[in-house]
Amino acid sequence: MIGKPTLISKRQGIIFIISAPSGAGKTTLITGLRSLYPRLKLSVSCTTRARRNGEVHGRDYYFITGRQFKAMKARGQFAEWAQVHDFFYGTPRRPLEQCVRSGRDILLDIDVQGAKKIKRAYRGAVSIFVLPPSLHELKRRLALRATEGKETIHRRLANARGEIREILAYDYYVVNREVKKAMGVLKSIVEAERARTSHVTEWRFDLLR
Ligand code: 5GP
């Protein structure tokens, strides 16, 4: 269907990066964003960690072996990769770049190291850091997760402290005290970024005549 002619004939897809210490409530916010923006694609990472209950290969992650990961890395098939909590994680390059070229926005749920690499490699990528209301609250949320042992909780908390210090490398932060409010801030970020002239690659100034 041919729509009304618009002044913007082409815009590149925006890479939205979202990072958070585990327990900050990032998954809930990502689910909320995807129902708000059904066209927003979620990048599916490769990982060497084992599949958790309920996770689906190809939807949550591509679960691959260390050997497969190494081979993909050597072939330059990752836009970025990092070691997180003893395992390797990588963002497949091809779907990411196809998305950007086709004008569709894509969301990357990656850690601080990955966020820095993507920001360096892709001009215009937008990074968002989700903060828990406090470290006390983060500890409480982690303890509520039945799946994590005491050791893991301790380690994740220590990691969280380190990660939060990296917040200055991000473009935006969202405090997840109340999901509804945090969603409001996220929505404003997405809308503002979509209105950025620098993402437009082709204007139709001939329509102004
Ligand atoms: P989990 O194993 O709990 O799913 O994820 C652990 C951490 O790895 C999270 O902080 C998540 O954002 C990060 N992560 C997931 N995929 C990637 C990726 O492709 N690259 C990087 N750098 N981090 C990732």
mmCIF file of C-alpha atoms and ligand atoms in Angstrom:
data_model
loop_
_atom_site.group_PDB
_atom_site.id
_atom_site.type_symbol
_atom_site.label_atom_id
_atom_site.label_comp_id
_atom_site.label_asym_id
_atom_site.label_seq_id
_atom_site.Cartn_x
_atom_site.Cartn_y
_atom_site.Cartn_z
ATOM 1 C CA MET A 1 0.000 0.000 0.000
ATOM 2 C CA ILE A 2 1.320 3.423 -0.887
ATOM 3 C CA GLY A 3 0.915 5.822 2.002
ATOM 4 C CA LYS A 4 0.929 9.604 1.996
ATOM 5 C CA PRO A 5 4.264 11.002 0.861
ATOM 6 C CA THR A 6 6.386 11.890 3.846
ATOM 7 C CA LEU A 7 9.298 14.264 4.236
ATOM 8 C CA ILE A 8 11.343 11.412 5.637
ATOM 9 C CA SER A 9 11.851 8.715 3.053
ATOM 10 C CA LYS A 10 14.518 6.742 4.880
ATOM 11 C CA ARG A 11 15.709 6.356 8.420
ATOM 12 C CA GLN A 12 18.185 3.865 9.770
ATOM 13 C CA GLY A 13 17.140 1.497 12.510
ATOM 14 C CA ILE A 14 18.220 2.562 15.976
ATOM 15 C CA ILE A 15 20.258 0.264 18.198
ATOM 16 C CA PHE A 16 18.947 0.500 21.752
ATOM 17 C CA ILE A 17 21.221 -1.070 24.341
ATOM 18 C CA ILE A 18 19.801 -1.899 27.724
ATOM 19 C CA SER A 19 21.996 -3.019 30.624
ATOM 20 C CA ALA A 20 21.324 -3.606 34.282
ATOM 21 C CA PRO A 21 22.738 -5.488 37.224
ATOM 22 C CA SER A 22 20.779 -8.731 37.662
ATOM 23 C CA GLY A 23 17.799 -8.102 39.916
ATOM 24 C CA ALA A 24 17.162 -4.568 38.656
ATOM 25 C CA GLY A 25 14.026 -5.724 36.845
ATOM 26 C CA LYS A 26 15.337 -5.384 33.318
ATOM 27 C CA THR A 27 13.411 -8.371 31.933
ATOM 28 C CA THR A 28 10.049 -6.905 32.973
ATOM 29 C CA LEU A 29 10.938 -3.596 31.332
ATOM 30 C CA ILE A 30 12.053 -5.292 28.122
ATOM 31 C CA THR A 31 8.795 -7.260 27.974
ATOM 32 C CA GLY A 32 6.905 -3.999 28.488
ATOM 33 C CA LEU A 33 8.853 -2.255 25.737
ATOM 34 C CA ARG A 34 8.175 -5.047 23.296
ATOM 35 C CA SER A 35 4.443 -4.963 23.869
ATOM 36 C CA LEU A 36 4.504 -1.182 23.478
ATOM 37 C CA TYR A 37 6.596 -1.404 20.305
ATOM 38 C CA PRO A 38 5.837 -4.739 18.603
ATOM 39 C CA ARG A 39 8.113 -3.841 15.658
ATOM 40 C CA LEU A 40 11.087 -3.432 17.970
ATOM 41 C CA LYS A 41 13.322 -6.430 17.325
ATOM 42 C CA LEU A 42 15.107 -8.128 20.192
ATOM 43 C CA SER A 43 18.642 -9.216 19.365
ATOM 44 C CA VAL A 44 19.204 -12.872 20.270
ATOM 45 C CA SER A 45 22.690 -13.447 21.662
ATOM 46 C CA CYS A 46 24.855 -16.544 21.556
ATOM 47 C CA THR A 47 25.994 -17.912 24.899
ATOM 48 C CA THR A 48 28.069 -20.770 26.235
ATOM 49 C CA ARG A 49 26.085 -20.973 29.477
ATOM 50 C CA ALA A 50 23.591 -23.782 30.021
ATOM 51 C CA ARG A 51 19.927 -23.282 29.162
ATOM 52 C CA ARG A 52 17.777 -22.459 32.175
ATOM 53 C CA ASN A 53 14.318 -23.889 32.729
ATOM 54 C CA GLY A 54 11.814 -22.291 30.397
ATOM 55 C CA GLU A 55 14.417 -20.819 28.055
ATOM 56 C CA VAL A 56 14.110 -21.584 24.365
ATOM 57 C CA HIS A 57 17.026 -21.938 21.928
ATOM 58 C CA GLY A 58 16.702 -19.259 19.255
ATOM 59 C CA ARG A 59 14.274 -17.167 21.277
ATOM 60 C CA ASP A 60 16.137 -16.360 24.503
ATOM 61 C CA TYR A 61 19.617 -17.272 23.330
ATOM 62 C CA TYR A 62 21.450 -19.465 20.894
ATOM 63 C CA PHE A 63 23.008 -21.960 23.290
ATOM 64 C CA ILE A 64 26.313 -22.989 21.772
ATOM 65 C CA THR A 65 29.499 -24.728 22.881
ATOM 66 C CA GLY A 66 32.760 -22.981 23.747
ATOM 67 C CA ARG A 67 34.219 -24.367 20.554
ATOM 68 C CA GLN A 68 31.411 -22.995 18.386
ATOM 69 C CA PHE A 69 31.741 -19.654 20.128
ATOM 70 C CA LYS A 70 35.469 -19.512 19.408
ATOM 71 C CA ALA A 71 34.885 -20.323 15.745
ATOM 72 C CA MET A 72 32.244 -17.602 15.359
ATOM 73 C CA LYS A 73 34.527 -15.119 17.093
ATOM 74 C CA ALA A 74 37.399 -15.992 14.758
ATOM 75 C CA ARG A 75 35.139 -15.465 11.721
ATOM 76 C CA GLY A 76 34.150 -12.001 12.956
ATOM 77 C CA GLN A 77 30.526 -13.036 13.352
ATOM 78 C CA PHE A 78 30.008 -11.080 16.561
ATOM 79 C CA ALA A 79 29.339 -7.354 16.657
ATOM 80 C CA GLU A 80 30.656 -7.592 20.211
ATOM 81 C CA TRP A 81 31.352 -10.337 22.678
ATOM 82 C CA ALA A 82 32.220 -10.523 26.362
ATOM 83 C CA GLN A 83 32.799 -12.865 29.236
ATOM 84 C CA VAL A 84 30.101 -12.478 31.883
ATOM 85 C CA HIS A 85 29.955 -14.558 35.099
ATOM 86 C CA ASP A 86 32.303 -17.282 33.727
ATOM 87 C CA PHE A 87 30.535 -17.673 30.383
ATOM 88 C CA PHE A 88 30.844 -16.150 26.941
ATOM 89 C CA TYR A 89 28.150 -14.041 25.340
ATOM 90 C CA GLY A 90 28.081 -12.477 21.887
ATOM 91 C CA THR A 91 25.787 -10.395 19.702
ATOM 92 C CA PRO A 92 25.474 -11.869 16.190
ATOM 93 C CA ARG A 93 26.607 -9.211 13.736
ATOM 94 C CA ARG A 94 24.539 -9.968 10.665
ATOM 95 C CA PRO A 95 20.963 -9.650 12.043
ATOM 96 C CA LEU A 96 21.981 -6.477 13.879
ATOM 97 C CA GLU A 97 23.350 -4.773 10.799
ATOM 98 C CA GLN A 98 20.471 -5.970 8.601
ATOM 99 C CA CYS A 99 18.026 -4.459 11.061
ATOM 100 C CA VAL A 100 19.791 -1.091 11.113
ATOM 101 C CA ARG A 101 19.955 -0.999 7.313
ATOM 102 C CA SER A 102 16.285 -1.901 6.926
ATOM 103 C CA GLY A 103 15.200 0.916 9.231
ATOM 104 C CA ARG A 104 13.928 -1.333 11.995
ATOM 105 C CA ASP A 105 14.922 -0.574 15.587
ATOM 106 C CA ILE A 106 16.640 -3.291 17.584
ATOM 107 C CA LEU A 107 17.088 -3.840 21.299
ATOM 108 C CA LEU A 108 20.261 -5.378 22.740
ATOM 109 C CA ASP A 109 20.149 -6.761 26.263
ATOM 110 C CA ILE A 110 23.875 -6.854 26.955
ATOM 111 C CA ASP A 111 26.339 -6.093 29.733
ATOM 112 C CA VAL A 112 28.505 -3.036 30.348
ATOM 113 C CA GLN A 113 31.513 -4.297 28.357
ATOM 114 C CA GLY A 114 29.308 -5.077 25.353
ATOM 115 C CA ALA A 115 27.543 -1.729 25.581
ATOM 116 C CA LYS A 116 30.853 0.116 25.347
ATOM 117 C CA LYS A 117 31.948 -1.909 22.324
ATOM 118 C CA ILE A 118 28.666 -1.351 20.475
ATOM 119 C CA LYS A 119 28.728 2.395 21.209
ATOM 120 C CA ARG A 120 32.237 2.556 19.752
ATOM 121 C CA ALA A 121 31.422 0.489 16.677
ATOM 122 C CA TYR A 122 27.992 1.883 15.749
ATOM 123 C CA ARG A 123 27.483 5.609 15.683
ATOM 124 C CA GLY A 124 24.034 6.519 16.887
ATOM 125 C CA ALA A 125 23.580 3.507 19.178
ATOM 126 C CA VAL A 126 21.678 4.547 22.288
ATOM 127 C CA SER A 127 22.583 3.070 25.674
ATOM 128 C CA ILE A 128 20.264 2.865 28.669
ATOM 129 C CA PHE A 129 21.186 1.689 32.151
ATOM 130 C CA VAL A 130 18.481 0.340 34.454
ATOM 131 C CA LEU A 131 19.117 1.015 38.127
ATOM 132 C CA PRO A 132 17.512 -0.667 41.104
ATOM 133 C CA PRO A 133 16.130 1.854 43.631
ATOM 134 C CA SER A 134 18.913 0.881 46.081
ATOM 135 C CA LEU A 135 21.493 -1.828 46.736
ATOM 136 C CA HIS A 136 19.367 -2.942 49.657
ATOM 137 C CA GLU A 137 16.402 -3.490 47.334
ATOM 138 C CA LEU A 138 18.643 -5.253 44.817
ATOM 139 C CA LYS A 139 19.795 -7.680 47.497
ATOM 140 C CA ARG A 140 16.191 -8.345 48.488
ATOM 141 C CA ARG A 141 15.182 -9.029 44.872
ATOM 142 C CA LEU A 142 18.125 -11.365 44.316
ATOM 143 C CA ALA A 143 17.325 -13.282 47.505
ATOM 144 C CA LEU A 144 13.741 -13.742 46.287
ATOM 145 C CA ARG A 145 14.949 -15.611 43.232
ATOM 146 C CA ALA A 146 14.682 -19.223 44.258
ATOM 147 C CA THR A 147 16.973 -20.319 41.425
ATOM 148 C CA GLU A 148 20.087 -18.597 42.751
ATOM 149 C CA GLY A 149 22.217 -20.070 45.524
ATOM 150 C CA LYS A 150 23.725 -17.908 48.299
ATOM 151 C CA GLU A 151 27.142 -17.931 46.620
ATOM 152 C CA THR A 152 25.683 -16.700 43.339
ATOM 153 C CA ILE A 153 23.706 -13.957 45.046
ATOM 154 C CA HIS A 154 26.866 -12.735 46.733
ATOM 155 C CA ARG A 155 28.803 -12.716 43.493
ATOM 156 C CA ARG A 156 26.002 -11.005 41.577
ATOM 157 C CA LEU A 157 25.774 -8.320 44.224
ATOM 158 C CA ALA A 158 29.511 -7.688 44.063
ATOM 159 C CA ASN A 159 29.299 -7.556 40.251
ATOM 160 C CA ALA A 160 26.358 -5.159 40.488
ATOM 161 C CA ARG A 161 28.413 -2.713 42.551
ATOM 162 C CA GLY A 162 31.106 -2.729 39.862
ATOM 163 C CA GLU A 163 28.580 -2.383 37.031
ATOM 164 C CA ILE A 164 26.735 0.526 38.601
ATOM 165 C CA ARG A 165 30.010 2.466 38.696
ATOM 166 C CA GLU A 166 30.053 2.233 34.879
ATOM 167 C CA ILE A 167 26.835 4.182 34.536
ATOM 168 C CA LEU A 168 28.610 7.286 33.260
ATOM 169 C CA ALA A 169 29.410 5.470 30.011
ATOM 170 C CA TYR A 170 25.650 5.327 29.263
ATOM 171 C CA ASP A 171 23.458 7.893 27.536
ATOM 172 C CA TYR A 172 20.453 7.403 29.818
ATOM 173 C CA TYR A 173 19.545 5.844 33.143
ATOM 174 C CA VAL A 174 16.167 4.612 34.337
ATOM 175 C CA VAL A 175 15.488 3.949 38.011
ATOM 176 C CA ASN A 176 13.220 0.942 38.312
ATOM 177 C CA ARG A 177 11.375 1.701 41.512
ATOM 178 C CA GLU A 178 7.914 1.381 40.002
ATOM 179 C CA VAL A 179 7.531 -0.456 36.708
ATOM 180 C CA LYS A 180 4.888 1.942 35.376
ATOM 181 C CA LYS A 181 7.042 5.011 35.955
ATOM 182 C CA ALA A 182 10.164 3.329 34.613
ATOM 183 C CA MET A 183 8.210 2.354 31.477
ATOM 184 C CA GLY A 184 7.186 5.982 31.058
ATOM 185 C CA VAL A 185 10.808 7.110 31.095
ATOM 186 C CA LEU A 186 11.810 4.361 28.657
ATOM 187 C CA LYS A 187 9.019 5.339 26.291
ATOM 188 C CA SER A 188 10.181 8.965 26.351
ATOM 189 C CA ILE A 189 13.717 7.872 25.499
ATOM 190 C CA VAL A 190 12.546 5.775 22.546
ATOM 191 C CA GLU A 191 10.293 8.545 21.209
ATOM 192 C CA ALA A 192 12.966 11.236 21.586
ATOM 193 C CA GLU A 193 15.590 9.099 19.874
ATOM 194 C CA ARG A 194 13.208 8.305 17.029
ATOM 195 C CA ALA A 195 12.795 12.035 16.481
ATOM 196 C CA ARG A 196 16.531 12.618 16.133
ATOM 197 C CA THR A 197 17.429 14.086 12.754
ATOM 198 C CA SER A 198 20.738 12.208 12.716
ATOM 199 C CA HIS A 199 18.975 8.857 12.250
ATOM 200 C CA VAL A 200 17.303 10.079 9.060
ATOM 201 C CA THR A 201 19.303 9.134 6.020
ATOM 202 C CA GLU A 202 17.044 10.594 3.306
ATOM 203 C CA TRP A 203 14.840 13.652 3.427
ATOM 204 C CA ARG A 204 12.301 14.481 0.744
ATOM 205 C CA PHE A 205 12.793 18.216 0.492
ATOM 206 C CA ASP A 206 11.258 18.147 -2.993
ATOM 207 C CA LEU A 207 7.894 17.839 -1.249
ATOM 208 C CA LEU A 208 8.384 21.318 0.174
ATOM 209 C CA ARG A 209 8.249 22.960 -3.228
HETATM 210 P P1 5GP B 1 22.044 -14.167 31.800
HETATM 211 O O1 5GP B 1 23.028 -15.291 31.749
HETATM 212 O O2 5GP B 1 21.532 -13.919 33.208
HETATM 213 O O3 5GP B 1 20.949 -14.307 30.783
HETATM 214 O O4 5GP B 1 22.834 -12.839 31.399
HETATM 215 C C1 5GP B 1 23.948 -12.424 32.105
HETATM 216 C C2 5GP B 1 24.431 -11.095 31.577
HETATM 217 O O5 5GP B 1 24.938 -11.222 30.242
HETATM 218 C C3 5GP B 1 23.367 -10.009 31.496
HETATM 219 O O6 5GP B 1 23.907 -8.824 32.054
HETATM 220 C C4 5GP B 1 23.134 -9.835 30.027
HETATM 221 O O7 5GP B 1 22.750 -8.505 29.700
HETATM 222 C C5 5GP B 1 24.488 -10.136 29.461
HETATM 223 N N1 5GP B 1 24.454 -10.537 28.048
HETATM 224 C C6 5GP B 1 23.534 -11.287 27.413
HETATM 225 N N2 5GP B 1 23.828 -11.414 26.110
HETATM 226 C C7 5GP B 1 24.958 -10.708 25.908
HETATM 227 C C8 5GP B 1 25.749 -10.424 24.749
HETATM 228 O O8 5GP B 1 25.491 -10.851 23.636
HETATM 229 N N3 5GP B 1 26.847 -9.646 24.932
HETATM 230 C C9 5GP B 1 27.190 -9.133 26.150
HETATM 231 N N4 5GP B 1 28.268 -8.348 26.203
HETATM 232 N N5 5GP B 1 26.465 -9.362 27.248
HETATM 233 C C10 5GP B 1 25.365 -10.145 27.136
#
